[in-house]
Coordinates of C-alpha atoms in Angstrom, one line a residue:
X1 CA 12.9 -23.8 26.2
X2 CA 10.6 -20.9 25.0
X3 CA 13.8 -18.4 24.6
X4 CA 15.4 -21.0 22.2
X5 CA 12.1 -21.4 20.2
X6 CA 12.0 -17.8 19.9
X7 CA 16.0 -17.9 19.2
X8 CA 15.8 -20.0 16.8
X9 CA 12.9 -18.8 14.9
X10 CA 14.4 -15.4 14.7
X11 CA 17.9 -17.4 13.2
X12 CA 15.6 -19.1 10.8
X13 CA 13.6 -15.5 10.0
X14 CA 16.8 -14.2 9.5
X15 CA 18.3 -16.9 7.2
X16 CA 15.0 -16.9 4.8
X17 CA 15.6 -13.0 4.4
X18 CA 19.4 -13.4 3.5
X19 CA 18.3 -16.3 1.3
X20 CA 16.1 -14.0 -0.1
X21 CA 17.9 -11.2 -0.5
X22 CA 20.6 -13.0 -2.3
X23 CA 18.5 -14.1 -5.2
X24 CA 16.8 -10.8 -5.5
X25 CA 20.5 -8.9 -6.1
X26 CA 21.4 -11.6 -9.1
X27 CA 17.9 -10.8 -10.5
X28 CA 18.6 -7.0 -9.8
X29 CA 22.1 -7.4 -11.9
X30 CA 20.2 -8.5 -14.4
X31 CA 17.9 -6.3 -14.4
X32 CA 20.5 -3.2 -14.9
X33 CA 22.3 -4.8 -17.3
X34 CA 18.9 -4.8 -19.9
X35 CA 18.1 -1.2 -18.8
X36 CA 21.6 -0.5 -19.8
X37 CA 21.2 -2.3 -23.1
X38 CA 18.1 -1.0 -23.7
X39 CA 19.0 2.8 -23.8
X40 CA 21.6 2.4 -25.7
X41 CA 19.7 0.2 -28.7
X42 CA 17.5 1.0 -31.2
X43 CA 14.6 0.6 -28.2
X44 CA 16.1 4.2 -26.4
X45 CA 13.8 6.7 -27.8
X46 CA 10.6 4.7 -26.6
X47 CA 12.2 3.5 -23.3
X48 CA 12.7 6.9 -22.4
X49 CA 9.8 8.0 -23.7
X50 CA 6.9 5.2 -21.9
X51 CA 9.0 6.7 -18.7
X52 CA 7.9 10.4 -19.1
X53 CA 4.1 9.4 -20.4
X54 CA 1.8 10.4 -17.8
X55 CA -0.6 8.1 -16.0
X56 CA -3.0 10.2 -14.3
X57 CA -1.5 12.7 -12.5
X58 CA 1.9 11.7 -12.2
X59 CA 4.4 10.4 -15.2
X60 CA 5.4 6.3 -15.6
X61 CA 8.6 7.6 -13.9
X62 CA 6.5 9.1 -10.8
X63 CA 4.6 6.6 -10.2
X64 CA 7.3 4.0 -9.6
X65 CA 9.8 6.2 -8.0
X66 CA 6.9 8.0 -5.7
X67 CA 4.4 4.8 -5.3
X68 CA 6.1 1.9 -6.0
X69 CA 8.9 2.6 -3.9
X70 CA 7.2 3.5 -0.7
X71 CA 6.1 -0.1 -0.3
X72 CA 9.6 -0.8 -0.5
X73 CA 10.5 1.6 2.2
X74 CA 7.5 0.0 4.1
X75 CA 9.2 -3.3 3.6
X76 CA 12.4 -1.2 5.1
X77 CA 10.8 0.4 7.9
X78 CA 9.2 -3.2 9.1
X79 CA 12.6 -5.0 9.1
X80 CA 14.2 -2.3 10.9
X81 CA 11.3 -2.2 13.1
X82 CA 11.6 -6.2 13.5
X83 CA 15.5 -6.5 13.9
X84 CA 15.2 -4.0 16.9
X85 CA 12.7 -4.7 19.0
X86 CA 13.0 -8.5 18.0
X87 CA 16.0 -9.5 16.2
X88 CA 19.5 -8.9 15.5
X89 CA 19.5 -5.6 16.3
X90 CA 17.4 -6.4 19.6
X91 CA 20.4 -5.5 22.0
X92 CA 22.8 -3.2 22.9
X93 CA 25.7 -5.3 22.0
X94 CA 24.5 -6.5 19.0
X95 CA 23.8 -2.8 17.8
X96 CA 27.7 -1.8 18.2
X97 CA 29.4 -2.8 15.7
X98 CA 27.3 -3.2 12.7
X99 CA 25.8 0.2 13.9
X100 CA 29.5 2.0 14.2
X101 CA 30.4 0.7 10.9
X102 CA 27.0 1.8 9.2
X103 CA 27.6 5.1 10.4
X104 CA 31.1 5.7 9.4
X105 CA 30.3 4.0 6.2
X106 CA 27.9 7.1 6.1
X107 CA 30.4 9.7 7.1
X108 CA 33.2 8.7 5.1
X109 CA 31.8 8.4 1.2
X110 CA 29.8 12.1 2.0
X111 CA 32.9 13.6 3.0
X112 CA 34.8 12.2 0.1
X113 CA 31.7 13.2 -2.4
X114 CA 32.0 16.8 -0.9
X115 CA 36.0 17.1 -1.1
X116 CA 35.7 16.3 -4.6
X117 CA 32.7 18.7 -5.3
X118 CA 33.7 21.2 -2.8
X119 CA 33.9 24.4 -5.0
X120 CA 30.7 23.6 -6.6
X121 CA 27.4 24.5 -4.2
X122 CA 25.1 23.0 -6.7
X123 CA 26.8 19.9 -6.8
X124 CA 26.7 19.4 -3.1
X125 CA 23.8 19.0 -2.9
X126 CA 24.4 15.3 -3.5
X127 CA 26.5 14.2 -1.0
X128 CA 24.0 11.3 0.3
X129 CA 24.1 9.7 -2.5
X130 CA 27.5 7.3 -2.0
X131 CA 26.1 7.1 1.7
X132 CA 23.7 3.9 1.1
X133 CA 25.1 0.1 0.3
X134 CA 22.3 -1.8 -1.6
X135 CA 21.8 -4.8 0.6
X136 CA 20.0 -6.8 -2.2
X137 CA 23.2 -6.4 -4.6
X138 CA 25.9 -6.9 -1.8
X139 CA 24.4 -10.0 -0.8
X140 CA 23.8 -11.3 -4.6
X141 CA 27.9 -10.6 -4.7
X142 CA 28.2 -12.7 -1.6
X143 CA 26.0 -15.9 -2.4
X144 CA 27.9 -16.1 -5.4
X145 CA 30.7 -17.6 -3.0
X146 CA 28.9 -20.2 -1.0
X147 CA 30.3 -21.2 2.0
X148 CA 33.9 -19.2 1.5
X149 CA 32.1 -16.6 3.7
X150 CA 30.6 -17.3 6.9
X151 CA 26.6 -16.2 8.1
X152 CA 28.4 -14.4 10.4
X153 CA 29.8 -12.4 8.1
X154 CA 26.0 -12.2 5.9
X155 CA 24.5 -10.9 9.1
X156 CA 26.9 -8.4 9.6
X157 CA 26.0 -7.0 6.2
X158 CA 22.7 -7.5 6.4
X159 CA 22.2 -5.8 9.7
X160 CA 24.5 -3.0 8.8
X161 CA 22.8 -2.2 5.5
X162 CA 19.7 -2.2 7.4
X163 CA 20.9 0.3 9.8
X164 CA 22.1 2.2 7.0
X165 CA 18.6 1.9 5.2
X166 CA 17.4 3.7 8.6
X167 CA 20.0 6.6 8.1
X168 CA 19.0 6.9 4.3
X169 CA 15.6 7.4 5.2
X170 CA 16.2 10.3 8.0
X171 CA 18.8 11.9 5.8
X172 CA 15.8 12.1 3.0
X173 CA 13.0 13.4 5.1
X174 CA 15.9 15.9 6.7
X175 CA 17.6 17.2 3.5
X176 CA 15.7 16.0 0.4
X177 CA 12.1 17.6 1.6
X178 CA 10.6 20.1 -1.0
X179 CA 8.5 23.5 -0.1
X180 CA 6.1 21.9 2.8
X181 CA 2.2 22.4 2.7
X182 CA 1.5 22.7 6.6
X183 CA -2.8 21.8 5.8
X184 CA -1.5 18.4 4.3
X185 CA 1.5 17.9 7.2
X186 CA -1.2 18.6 9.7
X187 CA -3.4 16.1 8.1
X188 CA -1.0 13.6 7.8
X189 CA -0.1 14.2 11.3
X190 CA -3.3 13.0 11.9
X191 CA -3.7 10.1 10.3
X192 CA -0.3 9.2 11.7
X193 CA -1.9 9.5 15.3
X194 CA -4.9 7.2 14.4
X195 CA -2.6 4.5 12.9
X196 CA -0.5 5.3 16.1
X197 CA -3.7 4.1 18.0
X198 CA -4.1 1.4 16.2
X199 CA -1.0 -0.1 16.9
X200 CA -1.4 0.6 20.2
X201 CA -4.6 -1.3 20.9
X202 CA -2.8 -4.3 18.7
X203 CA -5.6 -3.9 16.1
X204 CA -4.9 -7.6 14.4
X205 CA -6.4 -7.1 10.7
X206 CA -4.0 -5.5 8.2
X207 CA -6.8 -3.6 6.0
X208 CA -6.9 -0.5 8.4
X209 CA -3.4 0.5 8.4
X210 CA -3.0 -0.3 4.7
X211 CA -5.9 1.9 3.8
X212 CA -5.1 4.7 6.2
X213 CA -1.8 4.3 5.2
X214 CA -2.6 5.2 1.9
X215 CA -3.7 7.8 2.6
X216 CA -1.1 9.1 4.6
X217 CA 0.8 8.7 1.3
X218 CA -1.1 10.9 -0.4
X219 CA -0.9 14.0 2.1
X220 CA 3.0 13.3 2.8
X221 CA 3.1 13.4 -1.4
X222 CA 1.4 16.7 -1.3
X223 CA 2.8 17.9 2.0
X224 CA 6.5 18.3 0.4
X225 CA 8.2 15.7 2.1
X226 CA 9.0 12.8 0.1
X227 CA 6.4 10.2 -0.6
X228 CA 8.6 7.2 0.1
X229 CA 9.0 8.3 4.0
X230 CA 5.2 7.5 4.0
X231 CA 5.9 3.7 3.8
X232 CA 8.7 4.0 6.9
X233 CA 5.9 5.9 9.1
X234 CA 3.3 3.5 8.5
X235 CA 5.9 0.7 9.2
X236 CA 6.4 2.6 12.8
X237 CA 2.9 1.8 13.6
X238 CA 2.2 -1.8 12.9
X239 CA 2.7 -3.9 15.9
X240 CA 5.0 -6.5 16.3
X241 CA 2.8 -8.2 19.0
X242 CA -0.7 -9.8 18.0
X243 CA -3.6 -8.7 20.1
X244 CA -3.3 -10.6 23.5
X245 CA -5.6 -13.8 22.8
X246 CA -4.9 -14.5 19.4
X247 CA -3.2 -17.8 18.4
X248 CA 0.4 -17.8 17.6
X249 CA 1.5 -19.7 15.6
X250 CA 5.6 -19.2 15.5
X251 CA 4.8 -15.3 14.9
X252 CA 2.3 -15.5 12.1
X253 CA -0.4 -13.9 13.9
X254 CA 1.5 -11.1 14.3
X255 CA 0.2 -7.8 11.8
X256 CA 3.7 -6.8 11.2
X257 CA 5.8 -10.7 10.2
X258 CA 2.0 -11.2 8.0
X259 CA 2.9 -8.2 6.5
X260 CA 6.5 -8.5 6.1
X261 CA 5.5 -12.1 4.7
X262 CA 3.3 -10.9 2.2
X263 CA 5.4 -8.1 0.6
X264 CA 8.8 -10.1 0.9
X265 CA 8.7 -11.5 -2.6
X266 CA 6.7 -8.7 -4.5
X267 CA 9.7 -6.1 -3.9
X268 CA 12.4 -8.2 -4.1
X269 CA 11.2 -9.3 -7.7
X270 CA 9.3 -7.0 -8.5
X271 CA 9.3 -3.7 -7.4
X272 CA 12.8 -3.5 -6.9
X273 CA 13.9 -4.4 -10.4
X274 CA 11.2 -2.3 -11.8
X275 CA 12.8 0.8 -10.0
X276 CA 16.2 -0.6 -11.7
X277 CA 14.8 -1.2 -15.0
X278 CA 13.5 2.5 -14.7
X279 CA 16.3 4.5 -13.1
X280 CA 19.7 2.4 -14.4
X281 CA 19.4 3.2 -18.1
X282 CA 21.6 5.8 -19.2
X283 CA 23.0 6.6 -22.9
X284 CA 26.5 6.6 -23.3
X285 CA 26.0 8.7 -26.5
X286 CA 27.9 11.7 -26.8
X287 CA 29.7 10.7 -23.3
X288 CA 33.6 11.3 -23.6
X289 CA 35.8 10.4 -21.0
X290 CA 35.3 14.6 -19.5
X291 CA 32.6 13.1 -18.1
X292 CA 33.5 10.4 -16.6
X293 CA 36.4 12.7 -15.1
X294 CA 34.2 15.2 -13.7
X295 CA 34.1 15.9 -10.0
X296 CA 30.6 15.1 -9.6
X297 CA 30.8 11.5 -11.5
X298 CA 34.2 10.9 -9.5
X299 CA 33.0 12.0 -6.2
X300 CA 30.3 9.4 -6.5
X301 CA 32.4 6.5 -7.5
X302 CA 35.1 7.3 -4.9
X303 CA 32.7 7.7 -2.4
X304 CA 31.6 4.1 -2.9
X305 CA 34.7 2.6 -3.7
X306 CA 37.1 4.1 -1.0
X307 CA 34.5 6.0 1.5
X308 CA 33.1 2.8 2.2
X309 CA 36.1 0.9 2.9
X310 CA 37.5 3.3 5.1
X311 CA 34.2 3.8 7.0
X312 CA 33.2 0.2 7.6
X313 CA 36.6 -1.6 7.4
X314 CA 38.3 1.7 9.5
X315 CA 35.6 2.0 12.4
X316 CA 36.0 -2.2 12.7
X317 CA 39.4 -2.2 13.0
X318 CA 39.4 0.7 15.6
X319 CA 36.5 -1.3 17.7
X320 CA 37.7 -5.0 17.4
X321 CA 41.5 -3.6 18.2
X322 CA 40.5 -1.4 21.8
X323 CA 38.5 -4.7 22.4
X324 CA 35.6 -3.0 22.6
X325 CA 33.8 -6.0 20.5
X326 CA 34.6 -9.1 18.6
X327 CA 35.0 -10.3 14.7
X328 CA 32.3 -11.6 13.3
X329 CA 32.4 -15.7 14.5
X330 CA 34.6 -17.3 12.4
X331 CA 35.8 -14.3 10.3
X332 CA 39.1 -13.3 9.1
X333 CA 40.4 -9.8 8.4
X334 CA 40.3 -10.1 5.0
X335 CA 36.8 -11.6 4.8
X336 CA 35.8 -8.0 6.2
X337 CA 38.1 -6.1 4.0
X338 CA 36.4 -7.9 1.4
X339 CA 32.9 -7.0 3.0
X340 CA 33.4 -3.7 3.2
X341 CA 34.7 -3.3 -0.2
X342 CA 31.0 -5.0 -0.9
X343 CA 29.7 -1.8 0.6
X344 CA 30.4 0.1 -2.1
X345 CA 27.7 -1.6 -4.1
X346 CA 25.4 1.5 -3.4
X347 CA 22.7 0.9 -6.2
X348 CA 18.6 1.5 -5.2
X349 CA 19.4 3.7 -2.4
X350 CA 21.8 5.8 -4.0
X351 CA 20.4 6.4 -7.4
X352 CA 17.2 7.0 -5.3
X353 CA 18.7 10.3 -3.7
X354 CA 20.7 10.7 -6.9
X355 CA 17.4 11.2 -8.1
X356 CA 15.8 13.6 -5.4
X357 CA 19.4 15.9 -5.3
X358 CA 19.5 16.6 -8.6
X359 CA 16.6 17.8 -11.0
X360 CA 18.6 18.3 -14.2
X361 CA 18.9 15.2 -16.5
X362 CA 22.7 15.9 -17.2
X363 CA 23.6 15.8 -13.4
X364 CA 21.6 12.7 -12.9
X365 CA 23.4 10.8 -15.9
X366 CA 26.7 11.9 -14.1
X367 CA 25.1 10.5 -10.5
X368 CA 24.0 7.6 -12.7
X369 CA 27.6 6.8 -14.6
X370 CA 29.6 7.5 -10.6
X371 CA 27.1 5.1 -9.5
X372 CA 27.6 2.7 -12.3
X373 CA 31.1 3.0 -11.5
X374 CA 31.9 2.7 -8.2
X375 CA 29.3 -0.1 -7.7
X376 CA 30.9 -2.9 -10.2
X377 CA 34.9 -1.6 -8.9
X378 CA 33.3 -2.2 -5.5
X379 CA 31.5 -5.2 -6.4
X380 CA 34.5 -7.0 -8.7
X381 CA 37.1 -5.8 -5.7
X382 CA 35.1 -7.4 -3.2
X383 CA 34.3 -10.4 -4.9
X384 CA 37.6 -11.3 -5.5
X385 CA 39.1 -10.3 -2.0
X386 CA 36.9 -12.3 -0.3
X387 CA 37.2 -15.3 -3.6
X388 CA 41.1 -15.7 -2.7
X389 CA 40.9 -15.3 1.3
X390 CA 42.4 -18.5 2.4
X391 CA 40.3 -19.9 4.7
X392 CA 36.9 -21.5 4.0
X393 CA 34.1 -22.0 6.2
X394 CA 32.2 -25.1 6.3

């Protein structure tokens, strides 16, 4: 009885996060589109311009892709945290196949990127970026179809983007980490250990780890490392478990769902379309089609739009035809044809490295434009695979 109370309240955690997802990618689209409008209007000079004003020590621009963003990779780091030790992702066997696919949907659009940018060093520097699916967009794509596509198939995603999320983040603290400070590192080694003990004693109340981990964001600023990978190492350390004693009540006692809970709704309307609204508007003045031919721009977009496919849709195929695991309950192959073309919608993540590969505003309008690109193909191709696949669900 208890394992089917905790079943089912993992189903319905899992449902409310898809549900939330969903609405957060239509508000996202959105959200692009007037960034998109609004560098191109009469409003460009001053959108740009609010972006580069500095605040302090950092610039507008800074702040939100520095600050802002790591509590969206905190947000990251406790799903992925959750779905493992208590989730989808909480066994061996569920781990297979959204994992295999996650990885060669990470394999495939690098080596793609770097075949087209292969006789340019500089430029390959940003093979991560067509690497990450933007789980908020793929699933606004999907929920614009109802019941034509089976949870099963939503899970999928939504576990496989999350295990991609995990990749992202080691690929950016691994390849995208500046000249390191070893005072600050050590320090925020430190701090690291005493949130470490924290979590270890089950320390219930959430105001020690958010205000150490503050400022473990700080020294992993001015350590070198990126800022965001902060938010996944403070994640790490908030338990899952409330301290032994404390009421349950269906897992609300628990630091890391109160957490989770709390900052649900802030970055999936907020913060994340405040990133967007920052980092999606690029001017098409001046842009001929040269640029939209470049290697750089097309390495991008077919790294989305074919990488993908071939690394998720490929690595399914070879698993579910050796037997070693199933479809999806209820899927057809062209429901995950369709899906994996939806993994091409590459969007925060991948203008995110886009942004840390690339200093020079020119490159990052070409990252920007591939992005652009590849994400609607992807998006358009896999709507309307999985629109005319003949059987419904429901």
């Amino acid at each position: 009885m208890d394992q089917a109370r905790s079943a089912g309240r993992i189903n319905s955690v899992f449902r409310r996060f898809l549900a939330s997802e969903s609405s957060s990618g239509l508000v996202l689209m959105a959200v692009t589109i007037i960034a998109i409008i609004t560098a191109n209007s009469g409003w460009s000079a001053a959108y740009f311009s609010a972006l580069q004003a500095y605040i302090g020590p950092l610039s507008l621009l800074h702040w939100i892709n520095d600050a802002l963003m790591a509590v969206f990779f905190l947000l990251v780091g406790l799903e992925i945290k959750r779905e493992m030790l208590d989730g989808q992702l909480s066994s061996w066997g569920r781990r297979i196949l959204p994992g295999a696919a996650a990885a060669g949907g990470m394999a495939a659009p690098a080596l793609i990127y770097a075949a087209f940018n292969m006789g340019d060093p500089a430029a390959l520097r940003g093979w991560a970026i067509p690497a990450a699916t933007d789980i908020a967009f793929a699933l606004g794509v999907l929920s614009l179809l109802g019941k034509r596509v089976p949870v099963s198939l939503k899970i999928f995603l939504a576990a496989l983007a999350i295990i991609d999320d995990l990749g992202a983040v080691v690929i950016i603290a691994l390849f995208y980490t500046g000249n390191l400070s070893l005072p600050d590192l050590a320090g925020a080694a430190a701090v690291l250990a005493v949130l470490a003990l924290l979590g270890r004693w089950r320390v219930n109340g959430l105001w020690p780890y958010l205000l150490l981990g503050a400022l473990l964001w700080l020294l992993v600023l001015r350590s070198g490392v990126h800022a965001t990978v902060a938010g996944v190492l403070l994640a790490l350390t908030i338990p899952l478990r409330a301290t032994p004693g404390a009421p349950e009540d269906d897992g609300a006692a628990s630091p890391l769902h109160r957490l989770e809970h709390a900052l649900h709704l802030p970055v999936a309307f907020l913060i994340v379309p405040i990133f967007g609204f920052a980092n999606a508007g690029v001017s098409f003045a001046g842009v001929g089609l040269e640029v939209l031919t470049e290697p750089l721009t097309l390495g991008v977009a077919g790294g989305l739009l074919l990488g993908k496919v071939i690394g998720v849709f490929g690595v399914t195929f070879a698993l579910v035809k050796t037997r070693l695991v199933d479809l999806p309950a209820e899927a057809i192959w062209a429901q995950m044809f369709g899906v994996a073309l939806l993994c091409g919608i590459g969007f925060t993540m991948s203008l995110f490295i886009g942004l840390l590969a690339f200093d020079d505003v020119a490159l990052q309008d070409r990252v920007k434009f591939g992005i652009l690109i590849g994400s609607v193909l992807a998006g358009l191709a896999g709507f309307t695979v999985l629109r005319l696949a003949r059987r419904q669900v429901g």
